[in-house]
N, CA and C of each residue as an Amber inpcrd file, in Angstrom:
protein
   456
  37.9060000  42.2990000 -42.5440000  37.9340000  41.1750000 -41.6800000
  36.7520000  41.2470000 -40.7410000  36.1150000  40.0710000 -40.5710000
  34.9420000  39.9930000 -39.7220000  35.3630000  39.4940000 -38.3520000
  34.8090000  40.1300000 -37.3690000  35.1060000  39.7180000 -36.0000000
  33.8970000  38.9650000 -35.4490000  34.1670000  37.8290000 -34.8810000
  33.1040000  37.0430000 -34.2590000  33.2970000  37.1310000 -32.7580000
  32.2240000  37.5130000 -32.1020000  32.2970000  37.6230000 -30.6540000
  31.7310000  36.3410000 -30.0480000  32.5020000  35.7230000 -29.1890000
  32.0840000  34.4800000 -28.5380000  31.6840000  34.8080000 -27.1050000
  30.4680000  34.3970000 -26.7650000  29.9860000  34.6280000 -25.4050000
  29.9300000  33.2850000 -24.6970000  30.4770000  33.2400000 -23.5450000
  30.4450000  31.9830000 -22.7790000  29.5530000  32.1590000 -21.5630000
  28.9290000  31.0840000 -21.1840000  28.0880000  31.0920000 -19.9920000
  28.9610000  30.7120000 -18.8150000  28.8840000  31.4850000 -17.7410000
  29.6920000  31.1310000 -16.5620000  29.3430000  29.7210000 -16.0760000
  30.3710000  28.9960000 -15.6110000  30.1580000  27.6260000 -15.1530000
  29.1570000  27.5620000 -14.0130000  29.0350000  28.5930000 -13.2220000
  28.0980000  28.5830000 -12.0940000  26.6500000  28.5300000 -12.5720000
  26.3800000  28.9540000 -13.8260000  25.0100000  28.9170000 -14.3510000
  24.7230000  27.6410000 -15.1250000  25.7320000  26.9540000 -15.6010000
  25.5210000  25.7610000 -16.4260000  24.8760000  24.6430000 -15.6170000
  25.3560000  24.3830000 -14.4150000  24.8060000  23.3060000 -13.5860000
  23.3030000  23.4460000 -13.3760000  22.7990000  24.5940000 -12.8810000
  21.3560000  24.7250000 -12.6770000  20.5460000  24.6470000 -13.9660000
  21.0850000  25.1680000 -15.0730000  20.3440000  25.1260000 -16.3430000
  20.2140000  23.6860000 -16.8170000  21.3250000  22.9300000 -16.8100000
  21.2950000  21.5360000 -17.2390000  20.4130000  20.7340000 -16.3000000
  20.5250000  20.9830000 -14.9860000  19.6980000  20.2770000 -14.0050000
  18.2200000  20.5140000 -14.2460000  17.8360000  21.7520000 -14.5740000
  16.4320000  22.0600000 -14.8390000  15.9460000  21.3530000 -16.0960000
  16.8190000  21.2720000 -17.1190000  16.4300000  20.5820000 -18.3470000
  16.2170000  19.0960000 -18.0920000  17.0940000  18.4850000 -17.2940000
  16.9640000  17.0570000 -16.9980000  15.7130000  16.8130000 -16.1660000
  15.5000000  17.6400000 -15.1380000  14.2930000  17.4900000 -14.3140000
  13.0470000  17.7150000 -15.1480000  13.1000000  18.6780000 -16.0470000
  11.9550000  18.9540000 -16.9170000  11.6660000  17.7820000 -17.8370000
  12.7220000  17.1590000 -18.3710000  12.5440000  16.0020000 -19.2480000
  11.9630000  14.8270000 -18.4640000  12.4340000  14.6180000 -17.2380000
  11.9050000  13.5250000 -16.4160000  10.4450000  13.7720000 -16.0740000
  10.0940000  15.0180000 -15.7720000   8.7070000  15.3610000 -15.4650000
   7.8280000  15.1490000 -16.6900000   8.2980000  15.5540000 -17.8490000
   7.5250000  15.3640000 -19.0800000   7.3140000  13.8800000 -19.3620000
   8.3500000  13.0620000 -19.1640000   8.2230000  11.6150000 -19.3790000
   7.2150000  11.0220000 -18.4060000   7.2540000  11.4630000 -17.1500000
   6.3050000  10.9550000 -16.1520000   4.8790000  11.3700000 -16.5030000
   4.6940000  12.5830000 -16.9530000   3.3530000  13.0400000 -17.3030000
   2.8040000  12.3180000 -18.5230000   3.6830000  11.9360000 -19.4520000
   3.2360000  11.1780000 -20.6080000   2.7350000   9.7980000 -20.2080000
   3.2610000   9.2600000 -19.1150000   2.8470000   7.9390000 -18.6540000
   1.5530000   7.9810000 -17.8520000   1.1340000   9.1370000 -17.3620000
  -0.0580000   9.2240000 -16.5170000  -1.3180000   8.6700000 -17.1520000
  -1.6190000   8.9250000 -18.4250000  -2.8440000   8.3520000 -18.9750000
  -2.8610000   6.8360000 -18.9440000  -1.6980000   6.1990000 -18.9530000
  -1.6510000   4.7420000 -18.9260000  -1.9600000   4.1960000 -17.5420000
  -1.7920000   5.0220000 -16.5100000  -2.0780000   4.5680000 -15.1570000
  -3.5630000   4.6590000 -14.8900000  -4.0980000   3.6780000 -14.1910000
  -5.5110000   3.7070000 -13.8350000  -5.6140000   3.8070000 -12.3230000
  -6.2260000   4.8510000 -11.8420000  -6.3500000   5.0500000 -10.4110000
  -7.8070000   4.9860000  -9.9860000  -8.5740000   4.0800000 -10.5630000
  -9.9920000   4.0370000 -10.2980000 -10.3740000   3.1050000  -9.1630000
  -9.5350000   2.1550000  -8.7770000  -9.9040000   1.2500000  -7.7000000
  -9.6310000   1.9140000  -6.3610000 -10.2470000   1.4310000  -5.2830000
 -10.1150000   2.0770000  -3.9810000  -8.6870000   2.2060000  -3.4910000
  -7.8400000   1.2440000  -3.7390000  -6.4750000   1.2990000  -3.2440000
  -5.5200000   1.9290000  -4.2410000  -6.0220000   2.3840000  -5.3860000
  -5.1680000   2.9920000  -6.3910000  -4.4870000   1.9660000  -7.2730000
  -4.8340000   0.6940000  -7.1290000  -4.2300000  -0.3430000  -7.9590000
  -5.0080000  -0.4600000  -9.2600000  -4.4480000  -1.2190000 -10.1730000
  -5.1010000  -1.4140000 -11.4650000  -6.4420000  -2.1130000 -11.2770000
  -7.4530000  -1.7490000 -12.0580000  -8.7470000  -2.4070000 -11.9350000
  -8.6710000  -3.8540000 -12.4160000  -9.5390000  -4.6830000 -11.8740000
  -9.5670000  -6.0840000 -12.2530000 -10.4220000  -6.2360000 -13.4970000
  -9.8940000  -6.8620000 -14.5550000 -10.6660000  -7.0250000 -15.7830000
 -11.8960000  -7.9000000 -15.5600000 -12.9290000  -7.6150000 -16.2890000
 -14.1660000  -8.3830000 -16.1870000 -14.0120000  -9.7970000 -16.7470000
 -13.0060000 -10.0530000 -17.5760000 -12.8190000 -11.3710000 -18.1600000
 -12.3190000 -12.3850000 -17.1410000 -11.9100000 -11.9260000 -15.9800000
 -11.4020000 -12.8450000 -14.9600000 -12.5530000 -13.6940000 -14.4220000
 -12.2130000 -14.9160000 -14.0100000 -13.2000000 -15.8720000 -13.5220000
 -13.3160000 -15.7480000 -12.0040000 -14.5300000 -15.6050000 -11.5110000
 -14.7710000 -15.5170000 -10.0670000 -14.6410000 -16.8940000  -9.4340000
 -14.0290000 -16.9220000  -8.2710000 -13.8660000 -18.1500000  -7.5020000
 -14.4820000 -17.9480000  -6.1140000 -14.9100000 -19.0480000  -5.4520000
 -15.6040000 -18.9200000  -4.1700000 -14.7080000 -18.7200000  -2.9530000
 -13.4020000 -18.8840000  -3.1040000 -12.5120000 -18.7650000  -1.9500000
 -11.1160000 -18.3460000  -2.4000000 -10.3120000 -17.9640000  -1.4140000
  -8.9250000 -17.5720000  -1.6980000  -8.0060000 -18.1770000  -0.6580000
  -6.7900000 -18.4470000  -1.0730000  -5.7560000 -18.8920000  -0.1490000
  -4.8750000 -17.6830000   0.1270000  -4.7810000 -17.3080000   1.3970000
  -3.9940000 -16.1500000   1.8200000  -2.8630000 -16.6040000   2.7240000
  -1.8710000 -15.7620000   2.8450000  -0.7860000 -16.0170000   3.7790000
  -0.5850000 -14.7690000   4.6150000  -0.3700000 -14.9790000   5.8970000
  -0.1370000 -13.8740000   6.8160000   1.1920000 -14.0420000   7.5100000
   1.7970000 -12.9340000   7.8750000   3.0800000 -12.9380000   8.5710000
   2.9710000 -12.0590000   9.8060000   3.3440000 -12.6140000  10.9450000
   3.4850000 -11.8290000  12.1720000   4.9480000 -11.4030000  12.2140000
   5.2130000 -10.1250000  12.0160000   6.5860000  -9.6300000  11.9200000
   7.3300000  -9.6980000  13.2510000   6.5990000  -9.7380000  14.3670000
   7.2310000  -9.7960000  15.6860000   7.7850000 -11.2000000  15.9500000
   6.9650000 -12.2110000  15.6930000   7.3760000 -13.5880000  15.9750000
   7.9650000 -14.2870000  14.7570000   7.8600000 -13.6900000  13.5790000
   8.3340000 -14.2580000  12.3070000   7.5870000 -15.5410000  11.9520000
   6.3540000 -15.6600000  12.4050000   5.5370000 -16.8290000  12.0830000
   4.6120000 -16.5150000  10.9250000   4.5450000 -17.4600000   9.9950000
   3.6130000 -17.3180000   8.8800000   2.4610000 -18.2920000   9.0750000
   1.3260000 -17.9230000   8.5400000   0.1770000 -18.8280000   8.5550000
  -0.5060000 -18.7430000   7.2020000  -0.8540000 -19.8970000   6.6730000
  -1.5670000 -19.9830000   5.4050000  -2.9750000 -20.4570000   5.7150000
  -3.9620000 -19.7770000   5.1400000  -5.3450000 -20.1480000   5.4140000
  -6.2040000 -19.8820000   4.1850000  -7.3000000 -20.6310000   4.1160000
  -8.2740000 -20.4550000   3.0440000  -9.4760000 -19.7440000   3.6340000
  -9.9970000 -18.7820000   2.8870000 -11.1280000 -17.9820000   3.3330000
 -12.1420000 -17.9030000   2.1870000 -13.4090000 -18.1130000   2.5170000
 -14.4660000 -18.0650000   1.5110000 -14.9270000 -16.6260000   1.2970000
 -15.4880000 -16.3520000   0.1290000 -16.0270000 -15.0180000  -0.1560000
 -17.1280000 -14.7190000   0.8680000 -17.0540000 -13.5520000   1.4820000
 -18.0170000 -13.1440000   2.5020000 -17.6230000 -13.5520000   3.9110000
 -16.6270000 -14.4230000   4.0440000 -16.1890000 -14.9000000   5.3500000
 -15.1620000 -13.9390000   5.9520000 -15.0920000 -13.9380000   7.2920000
 -14.1190000 -13.1270000   8.0110000 -13.2620000 -14.0420000   8.8650000
 -11.9450000 -13.8880000   8.7770000 -11.0020000 -14.6440000   9.6090000
 -10.1330000 -13.6560000  10.3600000  -9.5550000 -14.1130000  11.4610000
  -8.6980000 -13.2470000  12.2530000  -7.2410000 -13.6690000  12.1230000
  -6.3810000 -12.7000000  12.1610000  -4.9380000 -12.8920000  12.2160000
  -4.4470000 -11.9120000  13.2690000  -4.2050000 -12.4010000  14.4790000
  -3.8520000 -11.5200000  15.5780000  -4.9940000 -10.5630000  15.8620000
  -4.7090000  -9.2680000  15.7690000  -5.7410000  -8.2500000  16.0120000
  -6.4750000  -7.8350000  14.7410000  -6.1580000  -8.4810000  13.6020000
  -6.7810000  -8.1230000  12.3310000  -7.9850000  -9.0120000  12.0450000
  -9.0240000  -8.4070000  11.4740000 -10.1590000  -9.1470000  10.9310000
 -10.1050000  -8.9910000   9.4180000  -9.9580000 -10.1000000   8.7150000
  -9.7980000 -10.0870000   7.2550000 -11.0730000 -10.6370000   6.6310000
 -11.6990000  -9.8530000   5.7600000 -12.9110000 -10.2670000   5.0630000
 -12.6230000 -10.3120000   3.5740000 -12.9330000 -11.4540000   2.9550000
 -12.7630000 -11.6080000   1.5150000 -14.0660000 -11.2200000   0.8310000
 -14.0120000 -10.2590000  -0.0770000 -15.1970000  -9.8170000  -0.8190000
 -15.2740000 -10.4320000  -2.2140000 -14.1210000 -10.7560000  -2.8080000
 -14.1120000 -11.3660000  -4.1410000 -12.7420000 -11.9790000  -4.3930000
 -12.7320000 -13.0390000  -5.1960000 -11.4730000 -13.6250000  -5.6480000
 -11.6480000 -13.9670000  -7.1170000 -10.7470000 -13.4600000  -7.9470000
 -10.8190000 -13.6770000  -9.3910000  -9.4610000 -14.1240000  -9.8980000
  -9.5030000 -14.9370000 -10.9540000  -8.2600000 -15.3550000 -11.5930000
  -8.4470000 -15.3720000 -13.0990000  -7.3370000 -15.2600000 -13.7970000
  -7.3820000 -15.3020000 -15.2550000  -7.7780000 -16.6950000 -15.7310000
  -8.4440000 -16.7640000 -16.8860000  -8.7170000 -18.0790000 -17.4700000
  -7.4070000 -18.7680000 -17.8310000  -7.4330000 -20.0960000 -18.0050000
  -6.1950000 -20.8440000 -18.2760000  -5.4360000 -20.3950000 -19.5260000
  -6.1150000 -19.7900000 -20.5020000  -5.4120000 -19.3760000 -21.7200000
  -4.6710000 -18.0550000 -21.5600000  -4.9130000 -17.3460000 -20.4690000
  -4.2520000 -16.0650000 -20.1890000  -3.0470000 -16.2850000 -19.2790000
  -2.1580000 -15.2960000 -19.1790000  -1.0600000 -15.4060000 -18.2150000
  -1.6350000 -15.5230000 -16.7930000  -1.0190000 -16.3200000 -15.9380000
  -1.5780000 -16.5330000 -14.6050000  -1.6240000 -15.2490000 -13.7800000
  -2.7680000 -15.0110000 -13.1890000  -2.9480000 -13.8640000 -12.2980000
  -4.1260000 -14.1490000 -11.3790000  -3.9650000 -13.8330000 -10.1290000
  -5.0140000 -13.9650000  -9.1250000  -5.1600000 -12.6240000  -8.4350000
  -6.4010000 -12.2020000  -8.2470000  -6.6790000 -10.9470000  -7.5570000
  -7.7860000 -11.1890000  -6.5380000  -7.6120000 -10.6470000  -5.3510000
  -8.6170000 -10.7870000  -4.3050000  -8.9170000  -9.4130000  -3.7250000
 -10.2160000  -9.1520000  -3.5150000 -10.6190000  -7.8990000  -2.8820000
 -10.7760000  -8.1870000  -1.4010000  -9.9370000  -7.5330000  -0.5960000
  -9.9260000  -7.7560000   0.8460000 -10.2730000  -6.4890000   1.5970000
 -10.9440000  -6.6780000   2.7210000 -11.1640000  -5.6020000   3.6870000
 -10.5280000  -6.0610000   4.9870000  -9.6300000  -5.2630000   5.5170000
  -8.9220000  -5.6170000   6.7420000  -9.1870000  -4.5310000   7.7790000
  -9.6400000  -4.9730000   8.9610000  -9.9480000  -4.0540000  10.0630000
  -9.1460000  -4.5050000  11.2680000  -8.5750000  -3.5570000  11.9910000
  -7.8120000  -3.8830000  13.1930000  -8.6620000  -3.6130000  14.4240000
  -8.7190000  -4.6050000  15.3040000  -9.4310000  -4.4890000  16.5780000
  -8.4170000  -4.4910000  17.7020000  -8.1410000  -3.3210000  18.2710000
  -7.2450000  -3.2430000  19.4140000  -8.1190000  -3.2370000  20.6700000
  -7.7140000  -3.9760000  21.6980000  -8.5150000  -4.0160000  22.9320000
  -8.6980000  -2.6170000  23.5330000  -9.9320000  -2.2890000  23.8570000
 -10.2380000  -1.0030000  24.4670000 -10.3210000   0.1560000  23.4920000
 -10.1400000  -0.1060000  22.2010000 -10.2020000   0.9460000  21.1920000
 -11.2430000   0.6000000  20.1330000 -11.6410000   1.6020000  19.3730000
 -12.5900000   1.3930000  18.2830000 -11.8780000   0.7210000  17.1000000
 -12.6110000  -0.1510000  16.3950000 -12.0500000  -0.8290000  15.2250000
 -11.6370000   0.2000000  14.1790000 -10.4920000  -0.0520000  13.5500000
  -9.9360000   0.8900000  12.5690000  -9.6350000   0.1790000  11.2540000
 -10.1390000   0.6950000  10.1190000  -9.8210000   0.0650000   8.8300000
  -8.3330000   0.1950000   8.5150000  -7.7450000  -0.9040000   8.0730000
  -6.3230000  -0.9390000   7.7360000  -6.1250000  -0.9910000   6.2240000
  -6.9920000  -1.7580000   5.5380000  -6.8310000  -1.9450000   4.0930000
  -8.1780000  -2.2940000   3.4850000  -8.4120000  -1.7880000   2.2920000
  -9.5870000  -2.1580000   1.5110000  -9.2140000  -1.9990000   0.0470000
  -9.1470000  -3.1160000  -0.6720000  -8.8000000  -3.0310000  -2.0830000
  -8.3800000  -4.3590000  -2.6560000  -7.9640000  -4.3250000  -3.9160000
  -7.5280000  -5.5180000  -4.6360000  -6.0670000  -5.8050000  -4.3170000
  -5.7720000  -7.0480000  -4.0320000  -4.3940000  -7.5210000  -3.8950000
  -4.1370000  -8.5010000  -5.0260000  -2.9370000  -8.4440000  -5.5980000
  -2.5820000  -9.2790000  -6.7300000  -1.4880000 -10.2680000  -6.3270000
  -1.6960000 -11.5420000  -6.6440000  -0.7340000 -12.5770000  -6.2680000
   0.6070000 -12.3930000  -6.9670000   0.6000000 -11.9870000  -8.2270000
   1.8550000 -11.8590000  -8.9730000   2.6350000 -10.6000000  -8.6130000
   1.9600000  -9.6030000  -8.0460000   2.6160000  -8.3410000  -7.6750000
   2.1300000  -7.8860000  -6.3020000   2.5810000  -8.5220000  -5.2380000
   2.0720000  -8.1690000  -3.9090000   2.3610000  -6.7220000  -3.5110000
   3.4210000  -6.1420000  -4.0270000   3.7630000  -4.7710000  -3.6630000
   2.9160000  -3.7340000  -4.3930000   2.2190000  -4.1450000  -5.4430000
   1.4010000  -3.2060000  -6.2100000   0.3110000  -2.5930000  -5.3510000
  -0.2990000  -3.3890000  -4.5230000  -1.3670000  -2.9180000  -3.6450000
  -1.2140000  -3.6480000  -2.3210000  -0.2410000  -3.2440000  -1.5520000
   0.0910000  -3.9420000  -0.3100000  -0.5730000  -3.3000000   0.8950000
  -0.8540000  -4.1360000   1.8790000  -1.3660000  -3.6420000   3.1450000
  -0.1660000  -3.1770000   3.9710000  -0.2650000  -1.9850000   4.5150000
   0.8280000  -1.4650000   5.3240000   0.4100000  -1.5170000   6.7890000
   1.1120000  -2.3350000   7.5590000   0.8210000  -2.4950000   8.9750000
   2.1390000  -2.7680000   9.6900000   2.3390000  -2.2110000  10.8870000
   3.6210000  -2.3960000  11.5650000   3.8800000  -3.8170000  12.0700000
   2.8330000  -4.6100000  12.3030000   3.0160000  -5.9390000  12.8780000
   2.7120000  -7.0660000  11.8900000   1.7040000  -6.8890000  11.0340000
   1.2500000  -7.9790000  10.1700000   1.3870000  -7.6460000   8.6860000
   1.6690000  -8.6850000   7.9070000   1.5980000  -8.6300000   6.4460000
   0.5940000  -9.6900000   6.0190000  -0.1970000  -9.3730000   5.0080000
  -1.1430000 -10.3290000   4.4300000  -1.0060000 -10.2350000   2.9250000
  -0.9810000 -11.3930000   2.2450000  -0.9400000 -11.3660000   0.7860000
  -1.6980000 -12.5610000   0.2200000  -2.0450000 -12.4570000  -1.0470000
  -2.8430000 -13.4560000  -1.7490000  -1.9210000 -14.4810000  -2.4050000
  -2.2480000 -15.7580000  -2.2530000  -1.5030000 -16.8170000  -2.9250000
  -2.2410000 -17.3100000  -4.1560000  -3.5410000 -17.6140000  -4.0180000
  -4.3150000 -18.1330000  -5.1420000  -5.8000000 -18.1060000  -4.8200000
  -6.6060000 -18.3530000  -5.8410000  -8.0380000 -18.5530000  -5.6490000
  -8.2680000 -20.0490000  -5.5070000  -9.3410000 -20.4240000  -4.8120000
  -9.6710000 -21.8170000  -4.5750000 -11.0760000 -22.1070000  -5.0880000
 -11.3420000 -23.3380000  -5.4240000 -12.6750000 -23.7720000  -5.8130000
 -12.9320000 -23.5910000  -7.2940000 -14.0970000 -24.1150000  -7.7210000
 -14.4780000 -24.0270000  -9.1360000 -15.4700000 -22.9570000  -9.4040000
């Protein structure tokens, strides 16, 4: 007669082993996705394709979180507008051609001017109209986002 010896793992060790396997699998899945991510633009957002059509202006919207007031304004490429203590400069506005899915991207530089202090950069990078959270400006008082490109 053959005797088979059964060894069991104590329950106190099973939890950490299974947890490590799950964490390891999640880490491996995340690492497999890294090559698909592009971190080449200044804000870490996806680069703007060259096939996009350049436009001379953009329509932006700003929110003052203190007063809950929104303002919509058009800004030309190279122009600077103010929103409270922010100076917003539009460097480029591009949109997909009509045969592509709609997308608008604007390259903005935002600088904050506080009275008695030196100007401080708040944001510099591409903002996307369809995904405002992809490359959002983080500021305690103001939000700014892109609505569309303007002009031909």
